[in-house]
Structure formats: C-alpha cells, structure tokens
Short mmCIF file of C-alpha atoms and ligand atoms in Angstrom, two decimals:
data_model
loop_
_atom_site.label_atom_id
_atom_site.label_comp_id
_atom_site.label_asym_id
_atom_site.label_seq_id
_atom_site.Cartn_x
_atom_site.Cartn_y
_atom_site.Cartn_z
CA MET A 368 -66.77 10.15 -164.52
CA THR A 369 -65.42 12.79 -162.13
CA THR A 370 -64.49 10.11 -159.64
CA SER A 371 -62.59 8.04 -162.16
CA THR A 372 -60.74 11.12 -163.40
CA MET A 373 -59.75 11.99 -159.84
CA THR A 374 -58.56 8.44 -159.23
CA ASP A 375 -56.60 8.58 -162.42
CA ARG A 376 -54.79 11.67 -161.16
CA GLN A 377 -53.42 9.94 -158.09
CA PRO A 378 -50.16 8.19 -158.93
CA THR A 379 -49.86 4.70 -157.56
CA SER A 380 -47.48 4.50 -154.68
CA THR A 381 -44.69 2.01 -155.23
CA THR A 382 -43.66 1.94 -151.59
CA GLY A 383 -47.04 1.48 -149.98
CA ALA A 384 -46.44 4.80 -148.23
CA VAL A 385 -49.12 7.44 -147.94
CA ARG A 386 -50.01 8.76 -151.36
CA PRO A 387 -49.36 12.44 -151.92
CA GLU A 388 -52.51 14.50 -151.90
CA LEU A 389 -53.55 16.99 -154.52
CA ARG A 390 -52.39 20.43 -153.51
CA ALA A 391 -55.11 22.98 -152.85
CA LEU A 392 -55.23 25.92 -155.26
CA ASP A 393 -55.18 29.39 -153.68
CA GLY A 394 -56.25 31.10 -156.88
CA ILE A 395 -55.57 31.97 -160.50
CA TYR A 396 -54.28 35.49 -161.05
CA ARG A 397 -53.68 37.72 -164.06
CA ALA A 398 -51.16 40.52 -164.48
CA ARG A 399 -52.57 44.05 -164.57
CA GLY A 400 -51.42 44.79 -168.12
CA LEU A 401 -47.91 45.44 -169.35
CA HIS A 402 -45.42 48.01 -168.09
CA TRP A 403 -42.00 49.10 -169.29
CA VAL A 404 -38.77 48.33 -167.47
CA GLY A 405 -36.32 50.74 -169.07
CA ASP A 406 -37.00 50.94 -172.82
CA GLY A 407 -36.22 47.29 -173.54
CA PHE A 408 -38.53 45.16 -171.49
CA ARG A 409 -42.29 45.56 -171.68
CA VAL A 410 -43.39 43.09 -169.09
CA ALA A 411 -46.38 41.69 -167.29
CA GLY A 412 -45.80 41.83 -163.53
CA PHE A 413 -47.62 39.01 -161.83
CA PHE A 414 -46.87 39.31 -158.13
CA SER A 415 -48.38 42.80 -157.72
CA ALA A 416 -51.74 41.25 -158.67
CA ILE A 417 -51.54 38.59 -155.94
CA PRO A 418 -52.65 39.57 -152.44
CA ASP A 419 -50.01 38.66 -149.87
CA ALA A 420 -47.66 37.45 -152.61
CA VAL A 421 -44.52 37.69 -150.49
CA ARG A 422 -45.85 35.22 -147.95
CA LYS A 423 -47.55 32.93 -150.46
CA LEU A 424 -44.62 32.75 -152.86
CA SER A 425 -41.49 33.27 -150.76
CA PRO A 426 -38.61 32.96 -151.65
CA PHE A 427 -39.85 34.39 -154.96
CA LEU A 428 -40.36 38.16 -154.80
CA LEU A 429 -41.24 39.09 -158.36
CA LEU A 430 -42.05 37.61 -161.74
CA ASP A 431 -41.91 39.87 -164.78
CA TYR A 432 -42.81 38.14 -168.02
CA ARG A 433 -42.33 39.46 -171.53
CA PRO A 434 -44.59 37.46 -173.86
CA THR A 435 -43.33 37.03 -177.41
CA TYR A 436 -42.90 40.38 -179.10
CA GLU A 437 -41.19 41.31 -182.41
CA TYR A 438 -38.63 44.04 -181.87
CA ALA A 439 -37.72 46.11 -184.94
CA PRO A 440 -34.02 46.27 -185.86
CA THR A 441 -32.08 49.09 -184.19
CA ASP A 442 -28.47 50.24 -183.78
CA LYS A 443 -29.23 51.49 -180.29
CA PRO A 444 -29.91 48.44 -178.12
CA ARG A 445 -32.89 48.82 -175.83
CA GLY A 446 -32.61 47.99 -172.16
CA VAL A 447 -32.23 49.21 -168.59
CA GLY A 448 -29.32 51.46 -167.67
CA VAL A 449 -27.06 51.17 -164.65
CA HIS A 450 -29.01 50.45 -161.46
CA PRO A 451 -28.30 48.77 -158.11
CA HIS A 452 -29.58 45.65 -156.37
CA ARG A 453 -28.98 44.32 -152.87
CA GLY A 454 -30.29 41.43 -150.79
CA PHE A 455 -31.58 39.01 -153.42
CA GLU A 456 -31.01 37.38 -156.81
CA THR A 457 -32.29 38.23 -160.27
CA VAL A 458 -32.89 35.30 -162.60
CA THR A 459 -33.42 35.94 -166.29
CA ILE A 460 -34.77 33.13 -168.44
CA ALA A 461 -34.62 33.56 -172.22
CA TRP A 462 -36.80 31.70 -174.69
CA GLN A 463 -36.41 34.02 -177.66
CA GLY A 464 -34.12 36.98 -178.23
CA SER A 465 -30.83 37.74 -176.58
CA VAL A 466 -29.89 39.89 -173.60
CA ALA A 467 -26.56 41.15 -172.30
CA HIS A 468 -25.69 41.95 -168.70
CA HIS A 469 -22.69 43.67 -167.12
CA ASP A 470 -22.19 44.28 -163.43
CA SER A 471 -19.83 46.14 -161.14
CA SER A 472 -18.43 42.91 -159.63
CA GLY A 473 -17.06 41.97 -163.07
CA GLY A 474 -19.88 39.55 -163.79
CA GLY A 475 -21.44 39.65 -167.20
CA GLY A 476 -22.45 37.76 -170.25
CA VAL A 477 -24.97 37.26 -172.97
CA ILE A 478 -27.87 34.89 -172.78
CA GLY A 479 -29.85 33.69 -175.75
CA PRO A 480 -32.70 31.28 -176.38
CA GLY A 481 -32.71 28.49 -173.80
CA ASP A 482 -30.15 30.17 -171.53
CA VAL A 483 -30.53 31.46 -167.98
CA GLN A 484 -28.68 34.15 -166.10
CA TRP A 485 -28.68 33.68 -162.33
CA MET A 486 -27.29 36.88 -160.83
CA THR A 487 -26.78 37.04 -157.08
CA ALA A 488 -26.72 40.68 -156.06
CA ALA A 489 -26.36 39.82 -152.35
CA SER A 490 -24.24 42.61 -150.72
CA GLY A 491 -24.76 44.80 -153.75
CA ILE A 492 -24.00 45.33 -157.39
CA LEU A 493 -24.63 47.88 -160.07
CA HIS A 494 -25.70 46.36 -163.35
CA LYS A 495 -27.22 47.11 -166.72
CA GLU A 496 -29.40 44.84 -168.82
CA TYR A 497 -29.64 45.31 -172.57
CA HIS A 498 -30.74 43.58 -175.73
CA GLU A 499 -27.54 42.05 -177.09
CA LYS A 500 -26.04 44.14 -179.93
CA GLU A 501 -26.34 41.68 -182.80
CA TYR A 502 -29.85 40.66 -181.80
CA ALA A 503 -30.84 44.34 -181.54
CA ARG A 504 -29.39 45.00 -185.01
CA ARG A 505 -31.33 42.07 -186.53
CA GLY A 506 -34.47 42.57 -184.46
CA GLY A 507 -36.86 39.66 -184.06
CA PRO A 508 -38.92 37.80 -181.50
CA PHE A 509 -38.21 38.27 -177.82
CA GLN A 510 -39.65 36.18 -174.97
CA MET A 511 -38.15 36.27 -171.49
CA ALA A 512 -38.94 36.19 -167.80
CA GLN A 513 -37.19 37.73 -164.84
CA LEU A 514 -37.61 36.31 -161.39
CA TRP A 515 -36.41 37.84 -158.15
CA VAL A 516 -35.41 35.28 -155.56
CA ASN A 517 -34.96 36.40 -151.98
CA LEU A 518 -31.90 35.54 -149.93
CA PRO A 519 -32.00 34.50 -146.29
CA ARG A 520 -30.62 37.06 -143.81
CA ALA A 521 -27.41 35.03 -143.49
CA HIS A 522 -26.60 35.55 -147.20
CA LYS A 523 -27.97 39.02 -147.94
CA MET A 524 -24.51 40.52 -147.49
CA SER A 525 -22.56 37.67 -149.14
CA PRO A 526 -20.32 38.55 -152.09
CA PRO A 527 -22.13 38.91 -155.44
CA ARG A 528 -22.06 35.94 -157.83
CA TYR A 529 -22.90 35.46 -161.48
CA GLN A 530 -24.02 32.18 -163.06
CA GLY A 531 -24.37 32.22 -166.81
CA ILE A 532 -26.20 28.99 -167.55
CA VAL A 533 -26.35 27.90 -171.17
CA ALA A 534 -29.11 25.70 -172.59
CA GLU A 535 -26.82 22.66 -172.93
CA GLN A 536 -26.20 22.63 -169.15
CA ILE A 537 -29.91 22.38 -168.38
CA GLY A 538 -31.08 18.81 -167.93
CA VAL A 539 -34.26 17.77 -169.69
CA VAL A 540 -36.70 15.14 -168.44
CA THR A 541 -38.62 13.61 -171.32
CA LEU A 542 -42.08 12.74 -170.07
CA PRO A 543 -43.59 9.31 -170.77
CA ASP A 544 -46.21 8.81 -173.49
CA ASP A 545 -44.76 11.69 -175.55
CA ALA A 546 -46.45 14.01 -173.06
CA GLY A 547 -43.73 16.66 -173.33
CA SER A 548 -40.61 17.66 -171.42
CA VAL A 549 -39.38 19.38 -168.26
CA ARG A 550 -36.22 21.50 -168.32
CA VAL A 551 -34.79 21.62 -164.82
CA ILE A 552 -33.20 25.05 -164.33
CA ALA A 553 -32.98 24.75 -160.54
CA GLY A 554 -33.88 22.03 -158.06
CA GLU A 555 -34.60 18.48 -159.07
CA TYR A 556 -37.21 16.58 -161.03
CA LEU A 557 -37.25 12.79 -161.39
CA GLY A 558 -33.55 12.56 -160.53
CA VAL A 559 -32.44 15.31 -162.92
CA LYS A 560 -30.78 18.19 -161.08
CA GLY A 561 -30.78 21.79 -162.28
CA PRO A 562 -27.42 23.54 -162.81
CA ALA A 563 -28.30 26.70 -160.83
CA LYS A 564 -26.64 26.99 -157.42
CA THR A 565 -29.15 28.40 -154.96
CA PHE A 566 -28.96 29.50 -151.32
CA THR A 567 -32.26 27.91 -150.29
CA LYS A 568 -34.31 25.09 -151.81
CA VAL A 569 -35.76 26.34 -155.08
CA ASP A 570 -37.28 24.52 -158.05
CA VAL A 571 -37.57 26.31 -161.39
CA PHE A 572 -38.95 24.14 -164.18
CA ASP A 573 -39.60 25.08 -167.81
CA VAL A 574 -42.35 22.73 -168.90
CA ARG A 575 -43.65 21.90 -172.36
CA LEU A 576 -46.70 19.71 -172.86
CA GLU A 577 -48.16 18.27 -176.03
CA GLU A 578 -51.92 18.39 -176.50
CA GLN A 579 -53.40 15.89 -173.99
CA GLY A 580 -49.98 15.64 -172.31
CA LYS A 581 -49.93 15.24 -168.57
CA VAL A 582 -47.31 15.89 -165.88
CA HIS A 583 -47.15 15.39 -162.10
CA PHE A 584 -45.03 17.28 -159.61
CA ALA A 585 -44.84 16.62 -155.88
CA PHE A 586 -43.56 19.47 -153.73
CA PRO A 587 -43.37 19.30 -149.92
CA ALA A 588 -46.57 20.86 -148.55
CA HIS A 589 -44.64 23.58 -146.69
CA HIS A 590 -42.88 24.72 -149.89
CA ASN A 591 -44.63 27.50 -151.78
CA VAL A 592 -45.70 26.80 -155.36
CA GLY A 593 -46.82 28.98 -158.26
CA LEU A 594 -46.92 28.52 -162.00
CA LEU A 595 -47.32 30.65 -165.09
CA VAL A 596 -49.11 29.46 -168.21
CA MET A 597 -47.01 30.81 -171.09
CA LYS A 598 -48.87 28.98 -173.81
CA GLY A 599 -52.01 26.91 -174.23
CA ASP A 600 -54.96 25.79 -172.16
CA VAL A 601 -54.39 23.52 -169.20
CA VAL A 602 -56.20 21.93 -166.28
CA ILE A 603 -54.30 22.30 -163.00
CA ASN A 604 -55.49 20.05 -160.20
CA GLY A 605 -58.91 20.05 -161.82
CA THR A 606 -59.06 23.82 -162.38
CA GLN A 607 -59.03 25.33 -165.84
CA ALA A 608 -56.24 27.82 -166.63
CA THR A 609 -55.28 29.58 -169.80
CA LEU A 610 -52.70 31.81 -171.44
CA HIS A 611 -51.01 34.23 -168.99
CA ASP A 612 -52.75 32.85 -165.93
CA PHE A 613 -50.61 32.52 -162.81
CA ALA A 614 -51.73 29.79 -160.42
CA VAL A 615 -50.86 30.04 -156.73
CA PHE A 616 -51.19 27.06 -154.41
CA GLU A 617 -51.91 26.77 -150.72
CA ASN A 618 -49.64 24.84 -148.40
CA VAL A 619 -52.05 21.94 -148.32
CA GLY A 620 -51.17 18.75 -150.18
CA GLU A 621 -48.13 18.05 -152.33
CA LEU A 622 -49.26 17.00 -155.74
CA VAL A 623 -49.61 19.29 -158.76
CA VAL A 624 -51.13 17.62 -161.81
CA ILE A 625 -51.23 19.47 -165.08
CA GLU A 626 -53.14 18.26 -168.13
CA ALA A 627 -52.78 20.11 -171.41
CA GLU A 628 -55.86 20.65 -173.56
CA SER A 629 -53.68 22.16 -176.26
CA GLU A 630 -49.93 22.39 -176.75
CA ALA A 631 -48.76 24.22 -173.62
CA GLN A 632 -45.76 25.81 -171.96
CA LEU A 633 -45.48 26.58 -168.26
CA LEU A 634 -42.99 28.04 -165.82
CA VAL A 635 -43.28 26.13 -162.55
CA LEU A 636 -41.81 27.67 -159.39
CA SER A 637 -41.46 26.13 -155.98
CA GLY A 638 -39.35 26.91 -152.96
CA GLU A 639 -38.89 26.61 -149.24
CA PRO A 640 -40.25 29.83 -147.76
CA ILE A 641 -37.78 32.14 -146.05
CA ASP A 642 -39.52 32.86 -142.77
CA GLU A 643 -38.00 36.30 -142.14
CA PRO A 644 -39.33 39.86 -142.42
CA VAL A 645 -39.17 41.32 -145.94
CA VAL A 646 -38.61 45.05 -146.28
CA GLN A 647 -38.38 46.10 -149.90
CA HIS A 648 -37.61 49.46 -151.38
CA GLY A 649 -37.24 49.42 -155.14
CA PRO A 650 -34.09 47.46 -155.98
CA PHE A 651 -33.23 46.64 -152.35
CA VAL A 652 -34.78 43.76 -150.41
CA MET A 653 -33.67 43.50 -146.80
CA ASN A 654 -35.06 42.45 -143.40
CA THR A 655 -35.37 45.88 -141.75
CA ALA A 656 -36.00 49.52 -142.71
CA GLN A 657 -32.62 50.38 -141.19
CA GLU A 658 -30.90 48.01 -143.63
CA ILE A 659 -32.69 49.76 -146.50
CA ASP A 660 -31.36 53.14 -145.26
CA GLN A 661 -27.93 51.56 -145.04
CA ALA A 662 -28.25 50.37 -148.66
CA PHE A 663 -28.91 53.95 -149.83
CA THR A 664 -25.97 55.24 -147.76
CA ASP A 665 -23.67 52.53 -149.13
CA LEU A 666 -24.83 53.26 -152.68
CA GLN A 667 -24.02 56.98 -152.25
CA ARG A 668 -20.63 56.11 -150.81
CA GLY A 669 -19.77 53.99 -153.85
CA LYS A 670 -19.84 50.69 -151.97
CA PHE A 671 -21.75 49.02 -154.82
CA GLY A 672 -18.72 49.54 -157.05
CA HIS A 673 -18.63 51.36 -160.36
CA LEU A 674 -20.03 50.67 -163.78
CA ALA A 675 -19.86 52.87 -166.85
CA ASP A 676 -23.08 53.65 -168.74
MN1 MN B 365 -31.73 44.69 -162.59
#
C-alpha cells in the first residue's frame, strides 16, 4: 500500500528525462503564540521558531500571519504608526479585511480581500500601516500575512518601489479533477506568471485544495521552500501537517506533493537563496553592521524622507 501510494506521487515524465525526486522535509514548525505589531495586527511569527531560518528560507526573512479574527467597529483605525525600513521588501497579502499603507516615497494604497501590496523599501522609506477607514468603521473578519523578502546587496540601496496588486491581476491555475486552485502572486506555476516584480527568483502561491485534492510543485533543489497551512489537514510529501503548521524543506529533491484530507488553504513560498551575509536590526536588513549604523544615521538625518502621523 505504501509503495503504491509513493509511486502514485511521482508524476510521469513526458520527456523521458529524470523524474523529479520528492523533496526532503526539514521539519514542521509552529509559531510561539501571537504577538502585537502596533495595535492593529496580532500575528503569529513563524520564522523566530525555526532554527537557522535565514539560511533555510532565504530570501524570505519573516512571515507574520494573522489568522481570521473579528475586529469590532471603531472610528480610530488600528495599525502601526510611522516607522522605517531599509534593505528589503514587505509583502502584505490580504484574504479578509482591508489595510491602508502610506509611505514617504509617495507610495500608498488600500488592499482588500484577494489583494497584495508589494512594497520595496530598498534604500529606505518611512511608512504606516493601518486598517482602512471604512473597514475599521464596519469592523469584521481580518486575515492577512506579511512577508519580508530580502534584497541582494546590489539592490539594497535602489530607489523604493510600491506595487499595489489587485486580485484581478493575480492569475489562477485551476487544478485538474476539481482538486482546487493556485493563485500565482509571484513566480510561475504551470505557465501562469505572477504579477509581482521581484529582484530575485521568488514564488509565492496562495493554494486552495478541496477535500482529497492534490497538488504538485517542483522547485529547483537549490531554491529554499517553506509553506504555511492556513486551513485544514494535509499530507506533505508523506508527512502529516495541520492548521498553523509551517513546513520547511531541505535542499534535497524538487518535488512537493500536497494532499488535502479536508478542505485546505496554504501559502507556499520558494526562492533562490541570496548567498550574502544578513545583518538585521529591527526594521533594517543589511549585509554589515556598519551599514546598519549608517541606516540609523541616515534616519536621524531625514534621509528616509518625511511622513506625517
Ligand atoms: Mn512596516
């Protein structure tokens, strides 16, 4: 039985080339509870629970996930006040609720269910992130994730950029056998390209599976891969995972096979590692301690621009 299941997991090669191998699982990790970011985002931080996360998951530096939560109506939108970033990108993915962003480079916008905000801080911005006014007034369910994506040394001091990606721009792959769907936010899956412009190779997939639905991904073995189970029970390369588990893979094999035992939703991340030193201090992610000092100096000197509270 086990053997036939394993055989079933290997897709047949159409070219006669070497079949991709199942990717080895490094481990399944859980966030250490929820913490507040400002007064608007009570999130589960996953990477702090993963030993050696920067190496295993580069170019991803952080994943904060806010599972569905009902916010009460308020006239004073919750959020995070003005703060800086330098040296990387923040990516906010909204499933429920609505969030507004403004930054000192003039970037800004509102993202709602299905939308993604891909904000490249690069050389430095000040920004604020808030529940959008109307949503805050109504209250209601909120479900979002924020990813931090590192930039290679060559782009850490590039000009900031803002990509407001609306749901309609995000290509959807409908899986065969009514298995579910894959929304391609960044990268490419089965010929569908994601709208996000990235500086290095990054795949960000929002995956929904029906009960008994199955999906295959093949990522180059040297790319790092991790995935978050946002809903349901799944089997990942033969290993059981459940709600709010984060699976990290080794750089052995290519194939990731996910089978849903109940209706499931997953955030699948993959990327080419950036093989450079990472020195992080709060909102700054650079290559050296000296560059971090420089970031503080530049911030004090107003080089990150200005943004009203
Ligand atoms: Mn921020």
